[in-house]
XYZ file of C-alpha atoms in Angstrom:
473
model
C -40.928 10.537 -119.407
C -38.360 8.086 -120.766
C -37.192 4.974 -118.862
C -33.882 6.699 -118.218
C -35.610 9.748 -116.732
C -37.801 7.389 -114.582
C -34.851 5.636 -112.870
C -34.438 8.153 -109.976
C -38.150 7.853 -109.143
C -37.933 4.017 -109.195
C -34.972 4.121 -106.795
C -36.843 6.474 -104.508
C -39.903 4.217 -104.363
C -37.717 1.115 -103.710
C -35.932 2.845 -100.822
C -39.285 3.889 -99.380
C -40.614 0.298 -99.543
C -37.495 -1.089 -97.856
C -37.711 1.501 -95.102
C -41.397 0.678 -94.489
C -40.671 -3.086 -94.383
C -37.810 -2.588 -91.943
C -39.992 -0.394 -89.811
C -42.744 -3.011 -89.695
C -40.211 -5.760 -88.852
C -38.650 -3.609 -86.156
C -42.059 -2.875 -84.664
C -43.076 -6.542 -84.723
C -39.877 -7.600 -82.974
C -40.348 -4.894 -80.418
C -43.918 -6.006 -79.702
C -42.822 -9.644 -79.278
C -40.076 -8.582 -76.920
C -42.487 -6.497 -74.832
C -45.037 -9.319 -74.737
C -42.414 -11.817 -73.677
C -41.084 -9.489 -71.035
C -44.521 -8.688 -69.570
C -46.592 -11.757 -70.142
C -43.932 -14.398 -70.368
C -43.179 -16.947 -67.535
C -42.853 -15.250 -64.194
C -40.486 -17.778 -62.648
C -37.276 -18.626 -64.388
C -34.315 -20.680 -63.445
C -30.826 -19.252 -63.353
C -30.011 -20.792 -66.702
C -33.220 -19.441 -68.126
C -32.443 -16.024 -66.773
C -28.968 -16.038 -68.354
C -30.430 -17.338 -71.591
C -33.098 -14.679 -71.439
C -30.449 -12.039 -70.853
C -28.506 -13.221 -73.860
C -31.674 -13.289 -75.897
C -32.376 -9.719 -74.907
C -28.856 -8.670 -75.886
C -29.285 -10.388 -79.233
C -32.664 -8.754 -79.699
C -31.336 -5.320 -78.825
C -28.309 -5.826 -81.087
C -30.574 -6.894 -83.922
C -32.908 -3.992 -83.252
C -29.936 -1.601 -83.353
C -28.713 -3.104 -86.584
C -32.178 -2.874 -88.099
C -32.417 0.743 -86.926
C -29.090 1.594 -88.525
C -30.162 -0.022 -91.796
C -33.491 1.769 -91.684
C -31.724 5.084 -90.980
C -29.396 4.503 -93.933
C -32.316 3.645 -96.169
C -34.154 6.754 -95.037
C -31.075 8.935 -95.661
C -30.704 7.417 -99.098
C -34.378 8.144 -99.672
C -33.860 11.765 -98.680
C -30.794 12.032 -100.976
C -32.790 10.677 -103.881
C -35.598 13.077 -103.079
C -33.129 15.988 -102.955
C -31.608 14.941 -106.281
C -35.077 14.725 -107.764
C -35.790 18.244 -106.542
C -32.515 19.500 -108.014
C -33.219 17.738 -111.307
C -36.698 19.181 -111.397
C -35.331 22.655 -110.660
C -32.803 22.268 -113.491
C -35.563 21.187 -115.837
C -37.630 24.196 -114.852
C -34.582 26.447 -115.331
C -33.936 25.004 -118.793
C -37.580 25.391 -119.631
C -37.524 29.013 -118.466
C -34.323 29.632 -120.484
C -35.889 28.108 -123.572
C -38.958 30.249 -123.068
C -36.750 33.335 -122.662
C -34.826 32.482 -125.843
C -38.085 31.948 -127.682
C -39.316 35.299 -126.372
C -36.062 36.990 -127.489
C -36.434 35.465 -130.932
C -39.949 36.808 -131.087
C -38.689 40.246 -130.067
C -35.911 40.141 -132.686
C -38.368 38.969 -135.312
C -40.761 41.744 -134.346
C -37.956 44.309 -134.564
C -36.901 43.004 -137.969
C -40.470 43.157 -139.178
C -40.815 46.677 -137.791
C -37.528 47.733 -139.416
C -38.612 46.175 -142.693
C -41.890 48.070 -142.553
C -40.034 51.284 -141.661
C -37.559 50.854 -144.528
C -40.363 50.176 -146.962
C -42.123 53.285 -145.748
C -38.906 55.319 -146.049
C -38.338 53.933 -149.556
C -41.902 54.771 -150.549
C -41.508 58.292 -149.151
C -38.235 58.750 -151.048
C -39.766 57.584 -154.277
C -42.665 59.987 -153.841
C -40.352 62.899 -153.050
C -38.064 61.990 -155.952
C -41.016 61.869 -158.351
C -42.218 65.229 -157.019
C -38.755 66.811 -157.393
C -38.263 65.396 -160.893
C -41.652 66.746 -161.948
C -40.826 70.170 -160.524
C -37.440 70.253 -162.294
C -39.245 69.810 -165.609
C -41.654 72.678 -164.837
C -41.816 75.808 -166.997
C -41.344 78.114 -164.029
C -37.747 78.821 -163.018
C -38.748 79.178 -159.367
C -40.422 75.753 -159.398
C -37.387 74.203 -161.047
C -35.127 75.670 -158.407
C -37.378 74.276 -155.662
C -37.249 70.893 -157.369
C -33.434 70.991 -157.387
C -33.419 71.679 -153.660
C -35.808 68.769 -153.001
C -33.630 66.352 -154.972
C -30.358 67.421 -153.334
C -31.934 67.359 -149.864
C -33.161 63.843 -150.579
C -29.670 62.729 -151.584
C -28.056 64.349 -148.533
C -30.085 62.376 -145.993
C -27.781 60.613 -143.548
C -29.231 57.147 -144.056
C -29.606 57.505 -147.815
C -27.762 54.651 -149.567
C -25.240 55.411 -152.286
C -27.686 54.173 -154.915
C -30.155 56.898 -153.973
C -27.458 59.551 -153.813
C -26.179 58.492 -157.227
C -29.736 58.634 -158.600
C -30.240 62.152 -157.229
C -26.826 63.223 -158.534
C -27.657 61.829 -161.973
C -30.824 63.903 -162.088
C -28.966 67.110 -161.177
C -26.317 66.349 -163.809
C -29.019 65.608 -166.343
C -30.633 68.975 -165.632
C -27.299 70.769 -166.080
C -26.669 68.995 -169.370
C -30.182 69.775 -170.633
C -29.939 73.450 -169.688
C -26.364 73.882 -170.889
C -27.180 76.222 -173.786
C -27.469 79.818 -172.565
C -29.629 82.304 -174.480
C -27.981 84.072 -177.378
C -28.124 87.414 -175.620
C -28.919 88.761 -172.188
C -29.815 92.395 -171.578
C -30.351 94.461 -168.477
C -29.043 93.867 -164.995
C -31.177 90.801 -164.241
C -29.349 87.537 -164.971
C -31.074 85.192 -167.345
C -32.824 82.233 -165.672
C -30.475 79.622 -167.110
C -27.519 81.366 -165.500
C -29.238 81.580 -162.122
C -30.413 77.967 -162.147
C -27.094 76.660 -163.423
C -25.233 78.481 -160.693
C -27.678 77.135 -158.076
C -27.347 73.596 -159.423
C -23.547 73.929 -159.399
C -23.755 75.063 -155.778
C -25.967 72.139 -154.774
C -24.153 69.417 -156.716
C -21.029 69.206 -154.454
C -23.235 68.618 -151.396
C -24.097 65.187 -152.793
C -20.438 64.115 -152.876
C -18.362 62.696 -150.039
C -15.409 64.556 -148.643
C -12.111 63.119 -149.796
C -9.949 61.152 -147.383
C -6.884 62.841 -145.993
C -4.489 59.891 -146.432
C -4.182 60.378 -150.180
C -6.151 57.237 -151.041
C -9.439 58.227 -152.624
C -12.487 56.287 -151.512
C -14.981 55.111 -154.123
C -16.919 58.218 -155.053
C -20.062 58.883 -157.025
C -19.896 59.224 -160.788
C -20.414 62.645 -162.337
C -21.501 63.004 -165.969
C -21.660 66.619 -167.132
C -20.608 66.244 -170.752
C -21.265 69.396 -172.738
C -22.755 71.257 -169.787
C -22.339 74.952 -169.063
C -21.192 75.226 -165.442
C -21.012 78.368 -163.356
C -18.409 78.569 -160.569
C -18.345 74.821 -159.915
C -16.386 74.080 -156.754
C -15.495 70.458 -155.992
C -12.682 71.344 -153.638
C -11.917 68.484 -151.253
C -14.579 66.207 -152.762
C -14.265 62.594 -153.849
C -15.506 61.746 -157.346
C -15.690 58.394 -159.115
C -15.669 58.539 -162.897
C -15.709 62.210 -163.884
C -17.086 63.132 -167.311
C -16.408 66.792 -168.096
C -15.776 66.392 -171.827
C -16.725 69.540 -173.725
C -17.812 71.366 -170.581
C -17.636 75.153 -170.418
C -16.538 76.341 -166.977
C -17.655 79.927 -166.387
C -16.068 81.641 -163.433
C -13.350 80.094 -161.326
C -13.404 76.301 -161.120
C -12.152 74.693 -157.938
C -10.795 71.140 -157.863
C -8.150 71.723 -155.213
C -7.605 68.647 -152.999
C -10.210 66.747 -155.007
C -9.811 62.968 -155.330
C -10.768 61.292 -158.595
C -11.055 57.573 -157.848
C -12.076 56.797 -161.435
C -11.032 58.132 -164.793
C -11.266 61.895 -165.336
C -12.228 63.270 -168.745
C -11.763 67.003 -169.375
C -11.092 66.732 -173.109
C -12.214 69.744 -175.153
C -13.308 71.502 -171.977
C -13.061 75.288 -171.789
C -12.052 77.016 -168.557
C -13.057 80.671 -168.844
C -11.931 81.463 -165.298
C -9.152 80.120 -163.113
C -8.663 76.347 -163.095
C -7.387 75.079 -159.750
C -6.221 71.476 -159.326
C -3.838 72.079 -156.433
C -3.030 68.756 -154.678
C -5.671 66.993 -156.744
C -5.296 63.213 -156.966
C -6.102 61.243 -160.105
C -6.224 57.521 -159.330
C -6.590 56.598 -162.991
C -5.998 58.312 -166.331
C -6.712 62.029 -166.672
C -7.578 63.410 -170.106
C -7.235 67.148 -170.787
C -6.634 66.762 -174.522
C -7.693 69.821 -176.527
C -8.810 71.600 -173.362
C -8.591 75.391 -173.332
C -7.492 77.352 -170.271
C -8.229 81.066 -170.710
C -6.865 81.996 -167.292
C -4.152 80.607 -165.054
C -4.225 76.902 -164.317
C -2.564 75.251 -161.337
C -1.626 71.617 -160.864
C 0.789 72.242 -157.986
C 1.452 69.014 -156.024
C -1.115 67.163 -158.109
C -0.683 63.391 -158.320
C -1.443 61.379 -161.456
C -1.362 57.637 -160.764
C -2.391 57.038 -164.367
C -1.508 58.802 -167.590
C -1.923 62.566 -167.915
C -3.031 63.596 -171.406
C -2.685 67.269 -172.380
C -2.199 66.842 -176.128
C -3.353 69.853 -178.170
C -4.358 71.677 -174.996
C -4.242 75.484 -175.034
C -3.168 77.546 -172.057
C -3.528 81.269 -172.677
C -2.066 82.315 -169.333
C 0.324 80.800 -166.801
C 0.429 77.043 -166.211
C 1.910 75.681 -162.998
C 2.866 72.030 -162.419
C 5.426 72.554 -159.675
C 6.110 71.643 -156.042
C 6.201 67.887 -156.286
C 3.652 67.228 -158.989
C 3.843 63.457 -159.646
C 2.781 61.808 -162.872
C 3.100 58.268 -164.213
C 3.279 59.264 -167.866
C 2.527 62.608 -169.510
C 1.578 63.398 -173.088
C 1.486 67.107 -173.887
C 2.140 66.902 -177.590
C 1.188 69.911 -179.777
C -0.145 71.848 -176.807
C 0.124 75.628 -176.650
C 1.116 77.468 -173.458
C 0.509 81.189 -173.897
C 1.867 82.337 -170.564
C 4.673 81.198 -168.304
C 4.808 77.475 -167.592
C 6.479 75.866 -164.607
C 7.278 72.188 -164.107
C 9.942 72.836 -161.489
C 10.359 69.844 -159.183
C 7.830 67.768 -161.107
C 8.332 63.994 -161.141
C 7.448 61.874 -164.140
C 7.637 58.188 -163.280
C 7.392 57.264 -166.953
C 7.742 59.006 -170.282
C 7.112 62.716 -170.781
C 6.119 63.762 -174.295
C 6.186 67.464 -175.153
C 6.592 66.970 -178.881
C 5.568 70.022 -180.910
C 4.544 72.036 -177.862
C 4.638 75.819 -178.188
C 5.763 77.646 -175.032
C 5.042 81.338 -175.636
C 6.265 82.445 -172.228
C 9.023 81.263 -169.976
C 9.264 77.566 -169.207
C 10.913 75.946 -166.213
C 11.888 72.326 -165.583
C 14.330 73.058 -162.781
C 15.049 69.930 -160.693
C 12.384 67.978 -162.543
C 12.817 64.200 -162.755
C 11.834 62.092 -165.754
C 12.241 58.345 -165.168
C 11.463 57.387 -168.763
C 12.068 59.037 -172.108
C 11.608 62.774 -172.602
C 10.670 64.214 -175.959
C 10.753 67.932 -176.743
C 11.243 67.402 -180.463
C 9.982 70.265 -182.620
C 8.944 72.163 -179.508
C 9.064 75.963 -179.614
C 10.511 77.794 -176.610
C 9.718 81.454 -177.335
C 10.665 82.651 -173.860
C 13.465 81.605 -171.592
C 13.795 77.847 -171.083
C 15.268 76.555 -167.823
C 16.231 72.907 -167.456
C 18.608 73.491 -164.556
C 19.349 70.268 -162.620
C 16.887 68.355 -164.797
C 17.333 64.563 -164.602
C 16.307 62.309 -167.485
C 16.835 58.576 -167.031
C 15.826 57.609 -170.559
C 16.342 59.097 -173.989
C 16.168 62.912 -174.118
C 15.058 64.278 -177.464
C 15.277 67.967 -178.370
C 15.640 67.404 -182.101
C 14.486 70.339 -184.261
C 13.416 72.273 -181.186
C 13.596 76.074 -181.369
C 14.926 78.132 -178.442
C 14.182 81.818 -179.001
C 15.225 82.842 -175.490
C 18.094 81.724 -173.279
C 18.224 77.940 -172.848
C 19.804 76.748 -169.609
C 20.775 73.109 -169.083
C 23.199 73.854 -166.257
C 23.786 70.827 -163.985
C 21.296 68.766 -165.973
C 21.850 65.003 -165.961
C 21.180 62.876 -169.029
C 21.639 59.225 -168.074
C 21.059 57.947 -171.591
C 21.426 59.384 -175.087
C 20.552 63.036 -175.638
C 19.695 64.358 -179.066
C 19.763 68.025 -180.078
C 20.008 67.345 -183.801
C 18.598 70.197 -185.845
C 17.837 72.258 -182.739
C 18.071 76.038 -183.125
C 19.384 78.264 -180.328
C 18.945 81.985 -181.136
C 20.376 83.107 -177.800
C 22.724 81.656 -175.208
C 22.777 77.891 -174.670
C 24.116 77.048 -171.212
C 25.342 73.534 -170.406
C 27.633 74.397 -167.523
C 27.973 71.347 -165.248
C 25.675 69.232 -167.419
C 26.351 65.478 -167.389
C 25.899 63.256 -170.429
C 26.226 59.561 -169.592
C 25.240 58.404 -173.067
C 25.833 59.826 -176.508
C 25.021 63.501 -177.057
C 24.144 64.380 -180.634
C 24.306 68.006 -181.768
C 24.416 67.326 -185.489
C 22.917 70.120 -187.588
C 22.204 72.126 -184.433
C 22.691 75.893 -184.796
C 23.825 78.273 -182.082
C 23.808 82.082 -181.978
C 26.867 81.828 -179.762
C 28.957 78.812 -178.855
C 27.273 76.708 -176.181
C 28.675 77.303 -172.713
C 29.973 74.220 -170.946
C 30.398 72.026 -174.029
C 33.870 73.242 -175.013
C 35.528 70.098 -173.707
C 33.201 67.811 -175.637
C 33.532 67.120 -179.356
C 30.573 68.815 -180.945
C 29.986 68.012 -184.613
C 29.318 71.102 -186.683
C 28.354 73.427 -183.834
C 28.889 76.626 -185.744
C 25.935 78.889 -186.205
C 25.240 82.490 -186.745
C 28.040 84.561 -185.363
C 29.885 81.880 -183.473
C 32.470 79.148 -183.608
C 32.988 76.257 -181.202
C 35.436 76.629 -178.340
């Protein structure tokens, strides 16, 4: 105990000593008074009696004063004692609180140690199961490989599995699909060949390892998928969130579903082949999307798709219909030298940058009705072998149709060209409609040929508009 802590006890002892001394003095005075009253002189004069009376008054006054002082000292002693009790109780309370805090820390430490042991045990169990699944996937038996795929995907789907584990499991499934991408040269009979069965099962299990996409249009960081050169059967990633997506050179057998999918990283589909339908309805590409030299054997749909990066479709081949309508948004599109075998629709599409369709061959009908191109638009040397509709098209930058060929009817009614528009060397073998079209900049039709005079351009000076069978208005 420190000297400061000892002060209340010292005060208590001092008050006790004073009270005892006053008590002894009071008792001694009382005894003297009693002795004098009993055994003192029996006969007293009048003056002695008065003096004695005054002495008694003084004695009683002094005794009263001493009693009051003693009472005050005793009360002070009790107060000090009470304070000491309170202080001691507070010390005991603090001690109990400190002990409780120490006990809580021990409990927390024990829980942390238990959790650490549990996590280590879970990690060890996962590693063992992963090793078992990987070994089974490499087995000669198709049934064992399929069981191994189920073990790996189940391991990655565990609720408390961290993204690192899920990515590891996903990588193994992708690796299996890449390794087993080559189907046998021939398959006979009604039984499907094992590669087909296992590939289809792996394609069914793979999406279960991916998160569902958010509904607010902002893709969350997804897991990376690397399936370069794989042969995929009916892969369906509808509504899933993917990080970097590597589908370069992939062959998609059966319908492929990417509707409402969110690609938070770059998406590579270059040289991919879609044997069945290719659905990218409302798909979101947060970064660049590469479909260069991809082949679409059936219809492809990019309705309401959003490309926050560049969309690359150069040298792509679409053998059937291609749809990019209903509010498809793209930062910049490059579709140079692509081939669209069926009808193509870009009605209502929005290009926030340049749109390059140089050398594209449109075998069917093509529509850009109410499309908006914020940058330059190039259709130079493009071939429009069906009808071409550009009704209410808006181009903010340069619009180039030089040396383009329009085999069917070409409609530019109510189109708006806010900068220069070039149709030099373009060839129109059927009607060319420009009724209500607006040219803010210079419109060049030099060396352009028309089957019949263009409708809607009669009031504009057109240099050398004559073509086969027609003269300018």
